[in-house]
GROMACS .gro file of C-alpha atoms in nm:
model
  412
    1UNK     CA    1  -1.089   4.079  -7.232
    2UNK     CA    2  -1.008   3.764  -7.048
    3UNK     CA    3  -1.120   3.466  -7.249
    4UNK     CA    4  -1.038   3.179  -7.024
    5UNK     CA    5  -1.240   2.861  -7.080
    6UNK     CA    6  -1.125   2.685  -6.764
    7UNK     CA    7  -1.414   2.611  -6.530
    8UNK     CA    8  -1.406   2.816  -6.216
    9UNK     CA    9  -1.493   2.715  -5.866
   10UNK     CA   10  -1.850   2.837  -5.829
   11UNK     CA   11  -1.841   2.773  -5.449
   12UNK     CA   12  -1.556   3.035  -5.431
   13UNK     CA   13  -1.731   3.267  -5.664
   14UNK     CA   14  -2.039   3.265  -5.445
   15UNK     CA   15  -1.830   3.389  -5.158
   16UNK     CA   16  -1.784   3.716  -5.364
   17UNK     CA   17  -2.165   3.784  -5.334
   18UNK     CA   18  -2.265   3.869  -4.982
   19UNK     CA   19  -2.633   3.841  -5.035
   20UNK     CA   20  -2.606   3.479  -5.148
   21UNK     CA   21  -2.522   3.377  -4.789
   22UNK     CA   22  -2.844   3.493  -4.648
   23UNK     CA   23  -3.159   3.291  -4.567
   24UNK     CA   24  -3.510   3.339  -4.684
   25UNK     CA   25  -3.820   3.184  -4.515
   26UNK     CA   26  -3.585   2.985  -4.303
   27UNK     CA   27  -3.379   2.831  -4.587
   28UNK     CA   28  -3.098   2.941  -4.822
   29UNK     CA   29  -3.166   3.184  -5.078
   30UNK     CA   30  -3.192   3.044  -5.437
   31UNK     CA   31  -3.179   3.357  -5.651
   32UNK     CA   32  -3.308   3.279  -6.004
   33UNK     CA   33  -3.435   3.625  -6.094
   34UNK     CA   34  -3.119   3.734  -6.269
   35UNK     CA   35  -3.288   3.827  -6.590
   36UNK     CA   36  -3.460   4.104  -6.396
   37UNK     CA   37  -3.146   4.215  -6.207
   38UNK     CA   38  -2.832   4.044  -6.095
   39UNK     CA   39  -2.680   4.039  -5.740
   40UNK     CA   40  -2.360   4.240  -5.660
   41UNK     CA   41  -2.006   4.122  -5.603
   42UNK     CA   42  -1.820   4.261  -5.301
   43UNK     CA   43  -1.560   4.428  -5.524
   44UNK     CA   44  -1.835   4.629  -5.685
   45UNK     CA   45  -1.988   4.732  -5.348
   46UNK     CA   46  -1.644   4.825  -5.237
   47UNK     CA   47  -1.581   5.050  -5.535
   48UNK     CA   48  -1.918   5.227  -5.489
   49UNK     CA   49  -1.845   5.278  -5.102
   50UNK     CA   50  -1.492   5.399  -5.169
   51UNK     CA   51  -1.633   5.648  -5.435
   52UNK     CA   52  -1.850   5.789  -5.186
   53UNK     CA   53  -1.638   5.788  -4.884
   54UNK     CA   54  -1.299   5.876  -5.009
   55UNK     CA   55  -1.316   5.995  -5.373
   56UNK     CA   56  -1.652   6.192  -5.433
   57UNK     CA   57  -1.671   6.509  -5.618
   58UNK     CA   58  -1.832   6.622  -5.937
   59UNK     CA   59  -1.655   6.535  -6.259
   60UNK     CA   60  -1.514   6.737  -6.546
   61UNK     CA   61  -1.362   7.099  -6.529
   62UNK     CA   62  -1.287   7.078  -6.147
   63UNK     CA   63  -0.932   7.187  -6.079
   64UNK     CA   64  -0.893   7.029  -5.740
   65UNK     CA   65  -0.767   6.693  -5.640
   66UNK     CA   66  -1.094   6.516  -5.570
   67UNK     CA   67  -1.251   6.636  -5.894
   68UNK     CA   68  -0.963   6.519  -6.100
   69UNK     CA   69  -0.958   6.189  -5.916
   70UNK     CA   70  -1.339   6.126  -5.963
   71UNK     CA   71  -1.311   6.242  -6.330
   72UNK     CA   72  -1.023   5.989  -6.405
   73UNK     CA   73  -1.212   5.703  -6.234
   74UNK     CA   74  -1.535   5.795  -6.412
   75UNK     CA   75  -1.380   5.843  -6.755
   76UNK     CA   76  -1.184   5.513  -6.719
   77UNK     CA   77  -1.524   5.326  -6.740
   78UNK     CA   78  -1.554   5.426  -7.083
   79UNK     CA   79  -1.251   5.236  -7.198
   80UNK     CA   80  -1.365   4.943  -6.986
   81UNK     CA   81  -1.693   4.926  -7.170
   82UNK     CA   82  -1.536   4.944  -7.497
   83UNK     CA   83  -1.290   4.661  -7.413
   84UNK     CA   84  -1.583   4.453  -7.264
   85UNK     CA   85  -1.768   4.484  -7.605
   86UNK     CA   86  -1.462   4.490  -7.815
   87UNK     CA   87  -1.581   4.797  -7.972
   88UNK     CA   88  -1.319   4.964  -8.206
   89UNK     CA   89  -1.274   5.261  -7.982
   90UNK     CA   90  -1.417   5.423  -7.670
   91UNK     CA   91  -1.536   5.741  -7.839
   92UNK     CA   92  -1.855   5.553  -7.952
   93UNK     CA   93  -1.954   5.471  -7.573
   94UNK     CA   94  -2.231   5.696  -7.450
   95UNK     CA   95  -2.290   5.671  -7.082
   96UNK     CA   96  -2.665   5.620  -7.002
   97UNK     CA   97  -2.885   5.498  -6.722
   98UNK     CA   98  -2.948   5.159  -6.890
   99UNK     CA   99  -3.062   5.009  -7.212
  100UNK     CA  100  -3.415   5.177  -7.193
  101UNK     CA  101  -3.241   5.515  -7.207
  102UNK     CA  102  -3.006   5.410  -7.482
  103UNK     CA  103  -3.283   5.279  -7.698
  104UNK     CA  104  -3.483   5.592  -7.647
  105UNK     CA  105  -3.176   5.794  -7.733
  106UNK     CA  106  -3.150   5.606  -8.066
  107UNK     CA  107  -3.523   5.682  -8.126
  108UNK     CA  108  -3.515   6.044  -8.042
  109UNK     CA  109  -3.169   6.147  -8.168
  110UNK     CA  110  -3.120   5.939  -8.472
  111UNK     CA  111  -3.453   5.789  -8.599
  112UNK     CA  112  -3.694   6.068  -8.533
  113UNK     CA  113  -3.529   6.324  -8.760
  114UNK     CA  114  -3.539   6.063  -9.053
  115UNK     CA  115  -3.879   5.907  -9.009
  116UNK     CA  116  -4.166   6.020  -9.220
  117UNK     CA  117  -4.509   5.884  -9.245
  118UNK     CA  118  -4.499   5.542  -9.394
  119UNK     CA  119  -4.138   5.462  -9.318
  120UNK     CA  120  -4.077   5.129  -9.167
  121UNK     CA  121  -3.896   5.010  -8.855
  122UNK     CA  122  -3.860   4.622  -8.830
  123UNK     CA  123  -3.898   4.461  -8.499
  124UNK     CA  124  -3.943   4.093  -8.375
  125UNK     CA  125  -4.203   3.950  -8.137
  126UNK     CA  126  -3.909   3.866  -7.894
  127UNK     CA  127  -3.850   4.227  -7.798
  128UNK     CA  128  -3.869   4.372  -7.462
  129UNK     CA  129  -4.097   4.681  -7.419
  130UNK     CA  130  -3.790   4.900  -7.400
  131UNK     CA  131  -3.723   4.812  -7.768
  132UNK     CA  132  -4.083   4.845  -7.859
  133UNK     CA  133  -4.215   5.154  -7.704
  134UNK     CA  134  -3.955   5.403  -7.840
  135UNK     CA  135  -4.073   5.301  -8.192
  136UNK     CA  136  -4.430   5.315  -8.106
  137UNK     CA  137  -4.354   5.690  -8.016
  138UNK     CA  138  -4.256   5.723  -8.373
  139UNK     CA  139  -4.562   5.556  -8.504
  140UNK     CA  140  -4.786   5.770  -8.290
  141UNK     CA  141  -4.616   6.104  -8.353
  142UNK     CA  142  -4.468   6.065  -8.708
  143UNK     CA  143  -4.663   5.779  -8.883
  144UNK     CA  144  -4.391   5.519  -8.876
  145UNK     CA  145  -4.495   5.173  -8.958
  146UNK     CA  146  -4.384   4.888  -8.728
  147UNK     CA  147  -4.310   4.581  -8.922
  148UNK     CA  148  -4.304   4.262  -8.710
  149UNK     CA  149  -4.118   3.935  -8.762
  150UNK     CA  150  -4.289   3.630  -8.581
  151UNK     CA  151  -4.128   3.319  -8.431
  152UNK     CA  152  -4.032   2.987  -8.581
  153UNK     CA  153  -4.196   2.675  -8.435
  154UNK     CA  154  -3.915   2.630  -8.188
  155UNK     CA  155  -3.953   2.998  -8.069
  156UNK     CA  156  -3.648   3.125  -8.249
  157UNK     CA  157  -3.631   3.409  -8.513
  158UNK     CA  158  -3.490   3.340  -8.859
  159UNK     CA  159  -3.247   3.610  -8.938
  160UNK     CA  160  -3.312   3.571  -9.311
  161UNK     CA  161  -3.677   3.653  -9.255
  162UNK     CA  162  -3.572   3.974  -9.083
  163UNK     CA  163  -3.357   4.067  -9.394
  164UNK     CA  164  -3.635   3.965  -9.634
  165UNK     CA  165  -3.864   4.195  -9.460
  166UNK     CA  166  -3.656   4.500  -9.560
  167UNK     CA  167  -3.831   4.718  -9.816
  168UNK     CA  168  -3.761   5.045  -9.987
  169UNK     CA  169  -3.906   5.245  -9.699
  170UNK     CA  170  -3.734   5.042  -9.426
  171UNK     CA  171  -3.526   5.287  -9.212
  172UNK     CA  172  -3.404   5.075  -8.911
  173UNK     CA  173  -3.409   4.718  -8.774
  174UNK     CA  174  -3.435   4.718  -8.389
  175UNK     CA  175  -3.364   4.375  -8.251
  176UNK     CA  176  -3.264   4.192  -7.934
  177UNK     CA  177  -2.968   3.967  -7.939
  178UNK     CA  178  -3.118   3.750  -7.652
  179UNK     CA  179  -3.473   3.721  -7.532
  180UNK     CA  180  -3.531   3.813  -7.169
  181UNK     CA  181  -3.815   3.558  -7.167
  182UNK     CA  182  -3.685   3.250  -7.333
  183UNK     CA  183  -3.324   3.311  -7.377
  184UNK     CA  184  -3.346   3.269  -7.752
  185UNK     CA  185  -3.045   3.413  -7.934
  186UNK     CA  186  -3.082   3.594  -8.251
  187UNK     CA  187  -2.797   3.591  -8.515
  188UNK     CA  188  -2.757   3.972  -8.522
  189UNK     CA  189  -2.428   3.940  -8.718
  190UNK     CA  190  -2.611   3.787  -9.020
  191UNK     CA  191  -2.894   4.037  -8.978
  192UNK     CA  192  -2.642   4.330  -8.979
  193UNK     CA  193  -2.462   4.202  -9.289
  194UNK     CA  194  -2.796   4.171  -9.488
  195UNK     CA  195  -2.931   4.490  -9.374
  196UNK     CA  196  -2.609   4.684  -9.449
  197UNK     CA  197  -2.602   4.542  -9.791
  198UNK     CA  198  -2.949   4.702  -9.838
  199UNK     CA  199  -2.846   5.039  -9.662
  200UNK     CA  200  -3.034   4.984  -9.332
  201UNK     CA  201  -2.873   5.042  -8.993
  202UNK     CA  202  -2.924   4.788  -8.713
  203UNK     CA  203  -3.008   4.871  -8.344
  204UNK     CA  204  -2.948   4.590  -8.097
  205UNK     CA  205  -3.083   4.552  -7.744
  206UNK     CA  206  -2.786   4.378  -7.580
  207UNK     CA  207  -2.936   4.381  -7.235
  208UNK     CA  208  -2.926   4.007  -7.182
  209UNK     CA  209  -2.661   3.899  -7.437
  210UNK     CA  210  -2.388   4.112  -7.290
  211UNK     CA  211  -2.448   3.930  -6.951
  212UNK     CA  212  -2.429   3.574  -7.072
  213UNK     CA  213  -2.193   3.552  -7.367
  214UNK     CA  214  -1.898   3.733  -7.518
  215UNK     CA  215  -1.994   4.026  -7.740
  216UNK     CA  216  -1.754   4.146  -8.023
  217UNK     CA  217  -1.895   4.452  -8.182
  218UNK     CA  218  -1.625   4.457  -8.440
  219UNK     CA  219  -1.732   4.109  -8.549
  220UNK     CA  220  -2.115   4.182  -8.516
  221UNK     CA  221  -2.103   4.502  -8.747
  222UNK     CA  222  -2.407   4.662  -8.574
  223UNK     CA  223  -2.480   5.033  -8.564
  224UNK     CA  224  -2.609   5.073  -8.212
  225UNK     CA  225  -2.575   4.844  -7.907
  226UNK     CA  226  -2.735   4.907  -7.574
  227UNK     CA  227  -2.639   4.750  -7.244
  228UNK     CA  228  -2.763   4.801  -6.884
  229UNK     CA  229  -2.540   4.783  -6.577
  230UNK     CA  230  -2.774   4.638  -6.311
  231UNK     CA  231  -2.793   4.302  -6.493
  232UNK     CA  232  -2.422   4.304  -6.546
  233UNK     CA  233  -2.362   4.290  -6.163
  234UNK     CA  234  -2.333   4.665  -6.139
  235UNK     CA  235  -2.551   4.932  -5.984
  236UNK     CA  236  -2.898   5.028  -6.114
  237UNK     CA  237  -2.915   5.349  -6.324
  238UNK     CA  238  -2.593   5.260  -6.508
  239UNK     CA  239  -2.533   5.148  -6.866
  240UNK     CA  240  -2.414   5.258  -7.208
  241UNK     CA  241  -2.499   5.278  -7.573
  242UNK     CA  242  -2.229   5.214  -7.827
  243UNK     CA  243  -2.289   5.397  -8.161
  244UNK     CA  244  -2.089   5.349  -8.490
  245UNK     CA  245  -1.901   5.665  -8.600
  246UNK     CA  246  -2.113   5.737  -8.906
  247UNK     CA  247  -2.424   5.702  -8.706
  248UNK     CA  248  -2.289   5.917  -8.423
  249UNK     CA  249  -2.240   6.191  -8.676
  250UNK     CA  250  -2.600   6.172  -8.770
  251UNK     CA  251  -2.742   6.207  -8.431
  252UNK     CA  252  -2.885   6.527  -8.273
  253UNK     CA  253  -2.865   6.595  -7.900
  254UNK     CA  254  -3.153   6.431  -7.687
  255UNK     CA  255  -3.088   6.633  -7.358
  256UNK     CA  256  -2.963   6.989  -7.317
  257UNK     CA  257  -2.758   7.118  -7.027
  258UNK     CA  258  -2.421   7.113  -6.875
  259UNK     CA  259  -2.141   6.899  -7.014
  260UNK     CA  260  -2.291   6.857  -7.357
  261UNK     CA  261  -2.206   7.210  -7.477
  262UNK     CA  262  -1.892   7.381  -7.616
  263UNK     CA  263  -2.030   7.730  -7.583
  264UNK     CA  264  -2.351   7.894  -7.488
  265UNK     CA  265  -2.458   8.242  -7.599
  266UNK     CA  266  -2.772   8.447  -7.588
  267UNK     CA  267  -2.817   8.404  -7.971
  268UNK     CA  268  -2.671   8.057  -8.018
  269UNK     CA  269  -2.514   7.728  -7.886
  270UNK     CA  270  -2.243   7.500  -7.989
  271UNK     CA  271  -2.213   7.135  -7.883
  272UNK     CA  272  -1.928   6.925  -7.749
  273UNK     CA  273  -1.789   6.651  -7.949
  274UNK     CA  274  -1.945   6.309  -7.914
  275UNK     CA  275  -1.998   6.110  -7.691
  276UNK     CA  276  -2.030   6.414  -7.453
  277UNK     CA  277  -2.280   6.576  -7.675
  278UNK     CA  278  -2.512   6.318  -7.565
  279UNK     CA  279  -2.443   6.336  -7.190
  280UNK     CA  280  -2.619   6.631  -7.038
  281UNK     CA  281  -2.618   6.728  -6.674
  282UNK     CA  282  -2.430   6.594  -6.374
  283UNK     CA  283  -2.397   6.210  -6.451
  284UNK     CA  284  -2.427   5.900  -6.233
  285UNK     CA  285  -2.077   5.920  -6.138
  286UNK     CA  286  -2.065   5.661  -5.874
  287UNK     CA  287  -2.319   5.429  -6.057
  288UNK     CA  288  -2.069   5.428  -6.358
  289UNK     CA  289  -1.759   5.375  -6.144
  290UNK     CA  290  -1.948   5.071  -5.984
  291UNK     CA  291  -2.038   4.945  -6.335
  292UNK     CA  292  -1.664   4.961  -6.422
  293UNK     CA  293  -1.568   4.750  -6.112
  294UNK     CA  294  -1.842   4.510  -6.206
  295UNK     CA  295  -1.698   4.474  -6.561
  296UNK     CA  296  -1.356   4.416  -6.415
  297UNK     CA  297  -1.500   4.138  -6.206
  298UNK     CA  298  -1.655   3.982  -6.505
  299UNK     CA  299  -1.356   4.010  -6.736
  300UNK     CA  300  -1.147   3.872  -6.445
  301UNK     CA  301  -1.342   3.561  -6.456
  302UNK     CA  302  -1.352   3.560  -6.834
  303UNK     CA  303  -1.668   3.572  -7.046
  304UNK     CA  304  -1.583   3.250  -7.207
  305UNK     CA  305  -1.569   3.082  -6.872
  306UNK     CA  306  -1.885   3.247  -6.765
  307UNK     CA  307  -2.072   3.127  -7.081
  308UNK     CA  308  -1.937   2.772  -7.024
  309UNK     CA  309  -2.074   2.766  -6.678
  310UNK     CA  310  -2.400   2.896  -6.763
  311UNK     CA  311  -2.413   2.663  -7.062
  312UNK     CA  312  -2.382   2.367  -6.824
  313UNK     CA  313  -2.658   2.506  -6.598
  314UNK     CA  314  -2.880   2.563  -6.909
  315UNK     CA  315  -2.840   2.208  -7.024
  316UNK     CA  316  -2.890   2.067  -6.676
  317UNK     CA  317  -3.200   2.275  -6.617
  318UNK     CA  318  -3.343   2.194  -6.954
  319UNK     CA  319  -3.313   1.834  -6.887
  320UNK     CA  320  -3.460   1.849  -6.538
  321UNK     CA  321  -3.747   2.090  -6.642
  322UNK     CA  322  -3.819   1.884  -6.947
  323UNK     CA  323  -3.880   1.562  -6.741
  324UNK     CA  324  -4.159   1.737  -6.568
  325UNK     CA  325  -4.461   1.637  -6.806
  326UNK     CA  326  -4.703   1.880  -6.630
  327UNK     CA  327  -4.495   2.178  -6.711
  328UNK     CA  328  -4.472   2.359  -7.041
  329UNK     CA  329  -4.136   2.522  -7.104
  330UNK     CA  330  -4.185   2.788  -7.376
  331UNK     CA  331  -3.936   2.783  -7.656
  332UNK     CA  332  -3.701   2.497  -7.766
  333UNK     CA  333  -3.428   2.691  -7.939
  334UNK     CA  334  -3.090   2.532  -8.005
  335UNK     CA  335  -2.920   2.873  -7.937
  336UNK     CA  336  -3.027   3.012  -7.610
  337UNK     CA  337  -2.920   3.145  -7.279
  338UNK     CA  338  -2.973   3.006  -6.937
  339UNK     CA  339  -3.328   3.166  -6.918
  340UNK     CA  340  -3.657   2.947  -6.886
  341UNK     CA  341  -4.004   3.043  -6.903
  342UNK     CA  342  -4.268   2.791  -6.805
  343UNK     CA  343  -4.640   2.739  -6.714
  344UNK     CA  344  -4.802   2.470  -6.517
  345UNK     CA  345  -5.096   2.265  -6.635
  346UNK     CA  346  -5.409   2.308  -6.410
  347UNK     CA  347  -5.536   2.603  -6.203
  348UNK     CA  348  -5.202   2.750  -6.101
  349UNK     CA  349  -5.129   3.107  -6.235
  350UNK     CA  350  -4.766   3.202  -6.267
  351UNK     CA  351  -4.798   3.436  -5.984
  352UNK     CA  352  -4.926   3.144  -5.763
  353UNK     CA  353  -4.632   2.950  -5.864
  354UNK     CA  354  -4.381   3.212  -5.787
  355UNK     CA  355  -4.537   3.290  -5.434
  356UNK     CA  356  -4.553   2.915  -5.342
  357UNK     CA  357  -4.188   2.837  -5.439
  358UNK     CA  358  -4.077   3.165  -5.279
  359UNK     CA  359  -4.180   3.012  -4.950
  360UNK     CA  360  -3.895   2.745  -5.009
  361UNK     CA  361  -3.648   3.031  -5.081
  362UNK     CA  362  -3.652   3.022  -5.467
  363UNK     CA  363  -3.681   3.354  -5.623
  364UNK     CA  364  -3.823   3.357  -5.988
  365UNK     CA  365  -4.012   3.620  -6.175
  366UNK     CA  366  -4.386   3.599  -6.294
  367UNK     CA  367  -4.572   3.799  -6.522
  368UNK     CA  368  -4.544   3.917  -6.891
  369UNK     CA  369  -4.179   4.024  -6.826
  370UNK     CA  370  -4.233   4.354  -7.029
  371UNK     CA  371  -4.277   4.134  -7.352
  372UNK     CA  372  -4.650   4.132  -7.405
  373UNK     CA  373  -4.635   4.075  -7.798
  374UNK     CA  374  -4.422   3.752  -7.708
  375UNK     CA  375  -4.681   3.645  -7.463
  376UNK     CA  376  -4.939   3.685  -7.735
  377UNK     CA  377  -4.729   3.478  -7.970
  378UNK     CA  378  -4.677   3.198  -7.706
  379UNK     CA  379  -5.061   3.201  -7.636
  380UNK     CA  380  -5.025   3.296  -7.272
  381UNK     CA  381  -5.079   3.599  -7.055
  382UNK     CA  382  -4.794   3.530  -6.818
  383UNK     CA  383  -4.520   3.282  -6.739
  384UNK     CA  384  -4.278   3.207  -6.455
  385UNK     CA  385  -3.916   3.266  -6.546
  386UNK     CA  386  -3.609   3.124  -6.395
  387UNK     CA  387  -3.303   3.296  -6.513
  388UNK     CA  388  -2.945   3.189  -6.420
  389UNK     CA  389  -2.621   3.368  -6.342
  390UNK     CA  390  -2.244   3.302  -6.314
  391UNK     CA  391  -2.292   3.221  -5.942
  392UNK     CA  392  -2.593   2.978  -5.964
  393UNK     CA  393  -2.533   2.602  -5.924
  394UNK     CA  394  -2.672   2.263  -6.030
  395UNK     CA  395  -2.799   2.221  -5.664
  396UNK     CA  396  -3.004   2.536  -5.710
  397UNK     CA  397  -3.157   2.381  -6.031
  398UNK     CA  398  -3.250   2.084  -5.805
  399UNK     CA  399  -3.393   2.321  -5.538
  400UNK     CA  400  -3.628   2.478  -5.807
  401UNK     CA  401  -3.743   2.131  -5.930
  402UNK     CA  402  -3.815   2.024  -5.566
  403UNK     CA  403  -4.012   2.357  -5.510
  404UNK     CA  404  -4.199   2.310  -5.827
  405UNK     CA  405  -4.296   1.953  -5.727
  406UNK     CA  406  -4.439   2.088  -5.389
  407UNK     CA  407  -4.612   2.364  -5.582
  408UNK     CA  408  -4.795   2.103  -5.794
  409UNK     CA  409  -4.898   1.911  -5.498
  410UNK     CA  410  -5.041   2.221  -5.334
  411UNK     CA  411  -5.217   2.341  -5.650
  412UNK     CA  412  -5.351   1.990  -5.725
   0.00000   0.00000   0.00000
């Protein structure tokens, strides 16, 4: 992984993303909805186009040129993901359609066979629904108990409180590394160390963290780590779940079909070795090749450089948003990504705010952001969210502030 901390020329970077040159409602696009999905660099678009136009065939077991080429390109992505996450080896990388699939895979393949009525799964109120609903399945179907960790006054989660919540019936901690709503970062390394000392595995939703900060799985020491490709400047329906070897050995297959078998007979079936054991059916070949190209692009810039650029945007946006005394920014964490959720005093609903500032070309998200327990903890039903990416600029922060000023005038 490239770890350059040298600042890059964001104006040049923006030229790599075709959509950023378009206009919206007569003005330049200011895309601040990256927490939902990021825009795509030309290198990734070219890789997808090439995979369909010049290199497409089904992968694995084909004996002809195109199948071998597609297989090589597809399987090379496993190593790219492992290097991107600094995983100890690529055999722990399971290809998925995204974090939602990965977290459901952990629930079905690892947790479900181990959960009995009364067993506990620890969550935090920062979690995205993708890291809540799979555990509710186990509550509904098998009597699991969901144990919730609340927020500190600044909107953060104290890792020691997560560790202290572990009891004799705790089977798993399922936790995000970075909130998709406030950008709050949880110290999952400390959580993992404390949990492992008590014999409890840790499953991490890395959907946001892997985009905004270097991730070192060998340092974090977690058992499961899920990422999603469309936030990593790659295609939708791409992603991966990394699984520690001892946990992988404990997992049962989730889907059955081609590619995940060794032999199939009328009376029995045997399964392929992991990770293929968990990859049934014709995969998203081109999607994964596109994800590999997106990761190449990110590592070419350097995750440290990306994090430094976004930290500057975060600090600048925090200063400018904080100066608006008629705006409430939710969460005041010291450790956070460049993600801000806010509400406006007065009659303006977040949906109204987002609609009005869209007329000035500023794209933000409004709603509960698939995090309703967090909305309850914040005492709101919805927020506006501005989420920044490697290609955003200070000028776009200014455009957001100007648009919010116009919005306040309109809403009175």
